[in-house]
Amino acid sequence: MAKGIYVVKATPDLVAVHKPAGVPFHSMGHQQGLLAAIRANPAFLLDSFAPAAQQQQQQQQQQQLDEQQRLFAVHRLDTGTSGLVCFATSAHVAGLVAKAFRERRVAKYYVALSARKPARKQGSVTGDMTRGHSSSWKLLRSSSDPAVTRFQSYSLAAVQPGLRLYVLKPETGRTHQLRVAMKSLGAGILGDPLYGAAAAAAEQQRMYLHAAALRVQLPDGSWFQAVDRPPLADGLFGHAAVQELCGRLLPDALEQDLGPWFEEHPLLVSRTTAMGTPAGAATLEGTSYQSSSSSSSSSSSSSS
């Protein structure tokens, strides 16, 4: 079992797991992937990466997994991205939740770090995506079937000059969508070896992109909501100022909050409306940012 995997939340229908950066979703060569690790041992042991305050709660949640013979994937993350990955406890629920992801009936929030000043501090990145060189992707000026990413950024200059934290809300789920969107803003994700300078990325402990929160309506009408802030033992994500900001933006109480999330930020807001396009998903006039030229970008059916 790869170090750092732990249960964030478990219900009879869905299990949210923390995937560490560097762990692939599918096994690669001799490296066991997240899916294989969990299927081989659903009641995996907690480790030191799990916050101490959550140990008892996670132990109770893990007991629900003991009876599970198999978990079914409903979405995935890139190898370099950490954070929430959801698994269904039956093929039936997996199909329904995967459909909700495809139909944009899931609100997802990521946090990212960049050391470069963006073209704008908040807004939307909209454009079609196409394959670029090697395994990269590009953002185009056309919008026939566009990828859409909402974002809000916050200064972390006290941590490092020019450093900013971004809250990203993908409305679509294209391959490497968030990494391409950040590059198009001129603020590539810190540590991204594909869309940033390889030499600069090699100096970083990891790529600083983390799936931090999501909410999805289950077949019985209830809501599955999970919050997973970046772990303390995770490079710059573990800096006190970064942790404090993430704690304010994504408090533990959010997991139980059925009201609007990020209500003070129209671009990021999501509401527990009836099954259908989440509130706040419509284009907001005057906030879109479209690439003025094709910009490199990256691979998987995930937005990370």
Short mmCIF file of C-alpha atoms in Angstrom, two decimals:
data_model
loop_
_atom_site.label_atom_id
_atom_site.label_comp_id
_atom_site.label_asym_id
_atom_site.label_seq_id
_atom_site.Cartn_x
_atom_site.Cartn_y
_atom_site.Cartn_z
CA MET A 1 0.00 0.00 0.00
CA ALA A 2 1.41 3.38 -1.00
CA LYS A 3 2.18 5.65 1.92
CA GLY A 4 -0.25 8.50 2.47
CA ILE A 5 -3.52 6.91 1.31
CA TYR A 6 -6.34 7.31 3.81
CA VAL A 7 -10.12 7.48 4.03
CA VAL A 8 -11.57 10.99 4.13
CA LYS A 9 -15.25 10.04 4.23
CA ALA A 10 -17.26 6.82 3.82
CA THR A 11 -20.99 6.19 3.37
CA PRO A 12 -22.91 3.10 2.24
CA ASP A 13 -22.75 4.42 -1.35
CA LEU A 14 -19.48 6.32 -1.71
CA VAL A 15 -15.99 6.34 -0.24
CA ALA A 16 -13.73 9.39 -0.60
CA VAL A 17 -10.02 8.61 -0.39
CA HIS A 18 -6.99 10.88 -0.15
CA LYS A 19 -4.54 10.17 -2.99
CA PRO A 20 -1.01 11.43 -2.35
CA ALA A 21 0.90 13.27 -5.07
CA GLY A 22 3.07 10.87 -7.06
CA VAL A 23 0.74 7.88 -6.73
CA PRO A 24 -0.75 6.95 -10.14
CA PHE A 25 -4.42 6.10 -10.38
CA HIS A 26 -3.67 2.96 -12.40
CA SER A 27 -0.63 0.79 -11.70
CA MET A 28 2.43 1.67 -13.78
CA GLY A 29 5.09 -1.00 -14.13
CA HIS A 30 6.15 -2.02 -10.65
CA GLN A 31 4.39 0.94 -9.01
CA GLN A 32 1.03 -0.01 -7.58
CA GLY A 33 -1.74 2.40 -8.46
CA LEU A 34 -4.43 3.77 -6.16
CA LEU A 35 -7.19 1.64 -7.66
CA ALA A 36 -5.22 -1.61 -7.34
CA ALA A 37 -4.10 -0.76 -3.81
CA ILE A 38 -7.63 -0.11 -2.58
CA ARG A 39 -9.17 -3.11 -4.31
CA ALA A 40 -6.46 -5.32 -2.81
CA ASN A 41 -7.05 -3.97 0.70
CA PRO A 42 -10.24 -1.89 1.13
CA ALA A 43 -9.70 -1.59 4.90
CA PHE A 44 -6.21 -0.20 4.49
CA LEU A 45 -4.41 1.07 7.57
CA LEU A 46 -4.16 4.74 8.41
CA ASP A 47 -0.72 6.28 8.36
CA SER A 48 1.11 9.36 9.55
CA PHE A 49 -0.16 11.53 6.70
CA ALA A 50 -3.69 11.49 8.14
CA PRO A 51 -4.21 14.41 10.55
CA ALA A 52 -4.20 13.17 14.14
CA ALA A 53 -7.53 14.87 14.86
CA GLN A 54 -9.18 12.73 12.21
CA GLN A 55 -7.78 9.37 13.31
CA GLN A 56 -10.77 8.25 15.41
CA GLN A 57 -13.32 9.38 12.84
CA GLN A 58 -11.42 7.67 10.02
CA GLN A 59 -11.09 4.46 12.01
CA GLN A 60 -14.87 4.38 12.40
CA GLN A 61 -15.34 5.11 8.72
CA GLN A 62 -12.92 2.36 7.79
CA GLN A 63 -15.04 -0.22 9.58
CA GLN A 64 -17.67 0.36 6.90
CA LEU A 65 -15.13 -0.74 4.30
CA ASP A 66 -14.41 -4.10 5.92
CA GLU A 67 -17.54 -5.57 4.38
CA GLN A 68 -16.84 -4.22 0.90
CA GLN A 69 -15.59 -6.81 -1.58
CA ARG A 70 -14.83 -4.25 -4.25
CA LEU A 71 -14.90 -0.53 -4.87
CA PHE A 72 -15.71 1.02 -8.25
CA ALA A 73 -13.96 4.08 -9.65
CA VAL A 74 -16.11 7.02 -10.77
CA HIS A 75 -13.36 9.53 -11.66
CA ARG A 76 -9.59 9.88 -11.34
CA LEU A 77 -6.70 12.27 -10.78
CA ASP A 78 -3.40 12.73 -12.56
CA THR A 79 -0.37 11.14 -10.91
CA GLY A 80 1.03 14.49 -9.77
CA THR A 81 -2.28 15.70 -8.33
CA SER A 82 -3.20 14.91 -4.73
CA GLY A 83 -6.53 14.93 -2.96
CA LEU A 84 -10.03 13.50 -3.16
CA VAL A 85 -10.85 10.48 -5.29
CA CYS A 86 -14.30 8.89 -4.96
CA PHE A 87 -15.17 5.21 -5.25
CA ALA A 88 -18.66 3.73 -5.35
CA THR A 89 -19.57 0.62 -3.37
CA SER A 90 -21.60 -0.90 -6.20
CA ALA A 91 -21.57 -0.91 -9.98
CA HIS A 92 -25.06 0.62 -9.96
CA VAL A 93 -24.06 3.63 -7.87
CA ALA A 94 -20.81 3.96 -9.83
CA GLY A 95 -22.77 4.31 -13.05
CA LEU A 96 -25.08 6.94 -11.59
CA VAL A 97 -22.28 9.00 -10.06
CA ALA A 98 -20.08 8.73 -13.15
CA LYS A 99 -23.05 10.03 -15.16
CA ALA A 100 -23.37 12.94 -12.72
CA PHE A 101 -19.69 13.78 -13.33
CA ARG A 102 -20.19 13.67 -17.10
CA GLU A 103 -23.30 15.84 -16.90
CA ARG A 104 -21.61 18.43 -14.68
CA ARG A 105 -23.82 17.71 -11.68
CA VAL A 106 -20.84 17.55 -9.34
CA ALA A 107 -19.19 20.62 -7.83
CA LYS A 108 -15.42 20.15 -7.53
CA TYR A 109 -12.86 22.48 -5.98
CA TYR A 110 -9.09 22.34 -6.33
CA VAL A 111 -6.34 24.44 -4.81
CA ALA A 112 -3.10 25.20 -6.62
CA LEU A 113 0.02 27.27 -6.07
CA SER A 114 1.78 29.41 -8.66
CA ALA A 115 4.79 31.69 -8.34
CA ARG A 116 3.82 33.81 -11.33
CA LYS A 117 1.48 36.79 -11.59
CA PRO A 118 -1.69 35.80 -13.48
CA ALA A 119 -3.27 37.71 -16.35
CA ARG A 120 -6.10 38.41 -13.91
CA LYS A 121 -6.67 37.50 -10.25
CA GLN A 122 -10.13 36.02 -10.79
CA GLY A 123 -12.35 35.02 -13.67
CA SER A 124 -12.92 32.17 -16.09
CA VAL A 125 -10.78 30.36 -18.64
CA THR A 126 -12.85 29.13 -21.58
CA GLY A 127 -11.82 27.45 -24.82
CA ASP A 128 -11.69 24.27 -26.82
CA MET A 129 -8.81 21.90 -26.12
CA THR A 130 -6.77 19.85 -28.55
CA ARG A 131 -3.71 17.63 -28.36
CA GLY A 132 -0.34 19.31 -28.53
CA HIS A 133 3.14 17.85 -28.67
CA SER A 134 3.88 14.59 -26.89
CA SER A 135 1.35 14.09 -24.08
CA SER A 136 0.41 17.76 -23.77
CA TRP A 137 -2.78 19.58 -24.64
CA LYS A 138 -3.50 23.09 -25.93
CA LEU A 139 -6.19 25.66 -25.26
CA LEU A 140 -7.70 27.17 -28.41
CA ARG A 141 -9.50 30.44 -29.12
CA SER A 142 -12.55 28.59 -30.43
CA SER A 143 -15.47 27.60 -28.18
CA SER A 144 -17.45 24.94 -30.04
CA ASP A 145 -17.20 22.52 -27.10
CA PRO A 146 -15.17 24.48 -24.57
CA ALA A 147 -13.47 23.51 -21.35
CA VAL A 148 -14.51 25.95 -18.62
CA THR A 149 -12.57 26.70 -15.43
CA ARG A 150 -13.55 29.31 -12.81
CA PHE A 151 -10.84 30.65 -10.52
CA GLN A 152 -10.12 33.00 -7.63
CA SER A 153 -6.60 33.74 -6.40
CA TYR A 154 -5.10 34.91 -3.12
CA SER A 155 -1.69 36.39 -2.36
CA LEU A 156 0.83 34.38 -0.34
CA ALA A 157 3.65 36.89 -0.68
CA ALA A 158 4.48 36.43 3.00
CA VAL A 159 5.44 32.84 2.21
CA GLN A 160 7.37 33.57 -0.97
CA PRO A 161 7.47 36.69 -3.19
CA GLY A 162 4.91 36.38 -5.97
CA LEU A 163 3.34 33.19 -4.61
CA ARG A 164 -0.43 32.91 -4.99
CA LEU A 165 -2.99 30.28 -4.03
CA TYR A 166 -5.75 29.55 -6.54
CA VAL A 167 -9.14 28.03 -5.88
CA LEU A 168 -10.14 26.34 -9.14
CA LYS A 169 -13.64 25.15 -10.00
CA PRO A 170 -13.75 23.15 -13.24
CA GLU A 171 -17.16 23.13 -14.89
CA THR A 172 -15.96 20.51 -17.37
CA GLY A 173 -13.64 17.54 -16.90
CA ARG A 174 -11.11 17.58 -19.73
CA THR A 175 -7.69 16.00 -19.63
CA HIS A 176 -5.22 18.30 -17.84
CA GLN A 177 -7.81 21.07 -17.99
CA LEU A 178 -6.67 22.89 -14.85
CA ARG A 179 -2.99 22.71 -15.72
CA VAL A 180 -3.69 24.10 -19.18
CA ALA A 181 -5.96 26.82 -17.79
CA MET A 182 -3.27 27.97 -15.37
CA LYS A 183 -0.66 28.03 -18.12
CA SER A 184 -2.99 30.12 -20.30
CA LEU A 185 -3.15 32.69 -17.49
CA GLY A 186 0.64 32.93 -17.50
CA ALA A 187 0.66 31.37 -14.05
CA GLY A 188 1.64 27.75 -14.53
CA ILE A 189 1.21 25.49 -11.51
CA LEU A 190 4.31 25.35 -9.35
CA GLY A 191 6.17 22.10 -9.93
CA ASP A 192 4.32 21.17 -13.14
CA PRO A 193 6.95 19.43 -15.33
CA LEU A 194 4.80 19.39 -18.47
CA TYR A 195 3.35 22.88 -18.61
CA GLY A 196 6.10 24.73 -16.82
CA ALA A 197 9.89 24.83 -16.98
CA ALA A 198 11.21 21.31 -16.39
CA ALA A 199 14.27 22.59 -14.51
CA ALA A 200 12.13 24.73 -12.20
CA ALA A 201 9.70 21.86 -11.63
CA ALA A 202 12.57 19.56 -10.65
CA GLU A 203 13.41 21.94 -7.80
CA GLN A 204 9.97 21.43 -6.25
CA GLN A 205 8.92 18.60 -3.97
CA ARG A 206 5.76 18.03 -6.03
CA MET A 207 3.28 19.60 -8.44
CA TYR A 208 1.11 21.87 -6.31
CA LEU A 209 -2.38 20.89 -7.44
CA HIS A 210 -4.78 19.35 -4.93
CA ALA A 211 -8.42 18.18 -5.20
CA ALA A 212 -9.79 19.74 -2.01
CA ALA A 213 -13.59 19.45 -1.97
CA LEU A 214 -16.58 18.06 -3.83
CA ARG A 215 -20.31 17.62 -3.50
CA VAL A 216 -22.58 15.28 -5.45
CA GLN A 217 -26.21 14.25 -5.06
CA LEU A 218 -26.76 10.52 -4.51
CA PRO A 219 -29.57 8.41 -6.00
CA ASP A 220 -31.63 8.66 -2.79
CA GLY A 221 -31.55 12.45 -2.96
CA SER A 222 -29.00 12.92 -0.17
CA TRP A 223 -25.73 14.77 -0.71
CA PHE A 224 -22.24 13.38 -0.43
CA GLN A 225 -19.86 16.18 0.52
CA ALA A 226 -16.17 15.81 1.34
CA VAL A 227 -13.36 18.21 2.21
CA ASP A 228 -9.69 17.26 2.09
CA ARG A 229 -7.27 20.13 2.63
CA PRO A 230 -3.61 19.62 1.64
CA PRO A 231 -1.69 17.61 4.28
CA LEU A 232 0.81 19.29 6.59
CA ALA A 233 3.69 17.10 5.41
CA ASP A 234 3.45 18.27 1.80
CA GLY A 235 6.09 20.88 0.97
CA LEU A 236 4.79 24.42 0.50
CA PHE A 237 1.23 23.20 1.04
CA GLY A 238 2.29 22.53 4.63
CA HIS A 239 3.44 26.10 5.31
CA ALA A 240 1.48 27.67 8.19
CA ALA A 241 0.20 30.56 6.07
CA VAL A 242 -0.99 28.21 3.32
CA GLN A 243 -2.70 25.96 5.85
CA GLU A 244 -4.38 28.94 7.50
CA LEU A 245 -5.71 30.24 4.19
CA CYS A 246 -6.95 26.80 3.13
CA GLY A 247 -8.62 26.42 6.52
CA ARG A 248 -10.53 29.67 6.04
CA LEU A 249 -11.56 28.87 2.48
CA LEU A 250 -12.35 25.19 3.09
CA PRO A 251 -13.31 24.76 6.77
CA ASP A 252 -14.22 21.34 8.17
CA ALA A 253 -17.78 22.60 8.68
CA LEU A 254 -18.19 22.85 4.91
CA GLU A 255 -18.61 19.08 4.76
CA GLN A 256 -21.92 19.35 6.65
CA ASP A 257 -23.05 22.60 5.03
CA LEU A 258 -25.95 21.98 2.63
CA GLY A 259 -26.22 25.67 1.87
CA PRO A 260 -24.28 27.57 -0.80
CA TRP A 261 -20.52 27.07 -0.93
CA PHE A 262 -18.36 30.13 -1.75
CA GLU A 263 -21.49 32.29 -1.82
CA GLU A 264 -19.36 35.44 -1.57
CA HIS A 265 -17.60 34.51 -4.83
CA PRO A 266 -20.14 34.29 -7.71
CA LEU A 267 -17.64 32.48 -9.92
CA LEU A 268 -17.11 29.69 -7.41
CA VAL A 269 -20.54 29.34 -5.82
CA SER A 270 -22.35 25.99 -5.81
CA ARG A 271 -25.73 25.12 -4.32
CA THR A 272 -27.49 21.87 -3.49
CA THR A 273 -30.17 22.30 -6.12
CA ALA A 274 -32.20 19.45 -7.58
CA MET A 275 -30.30 17.10 -9.87
CA GLY A 276 -29.37 19.17 -12.88
CA THR A 277 -26.69 21.69 -13.75
CA PRO A 278 -25.38 23.04 -10.41
CA ALA A 279 -26.28 26.60 -9.57
CA GLY A 280 -23.45 28.91 -10.49
CA ALA A 281 -22.47 26.86 -13.53
CA ALA A 282 -23.85 29.30 -16.08
CA THR A 283 -21.40 31.63 -17.81
CA LEU A 284 -21.03 34.95 -16.01
CA GLU A 285 -20.83 37.82 -18.48
CA GLY A 286 -17.67 39.86 -18.39
CA THR A 287 -15.59 37.33 -16.49
CA SER A 288 -14.43 34.95 -19.20
CA TYR A 289 -10.80 34.74 -20.21
CA GLN A 290 -10.08 33.08 -23.53
CA SER A 291 -6.65 32.24 -24.81
CA SER A 292 -5.42 34.80 -27.32
CA SER A 293 -3.29 32.08 -28.82
CA SER A 294 -2.91 28.34 -28.54
CA SER A 295 -1.10 27.44 -25.33
CA SER A 296 0.45 24.14 -24.41
CA SER A 297 -1.33 21.87 -22.14
CA SER A 298 -1.64 17.72 -20.94
CA SER A 299 -3.65 13.44 -20.22
CA SER A 300 -6.65 11.42 -18.71
CA SER A 301 -10.36 11.91 -18.32
CA SER A 302 -9.77 14.08 -15.31
CA SER A 303 -9.64 17.86 -15.06
CA SER A 304 -6.41 17.76 -13.08
#
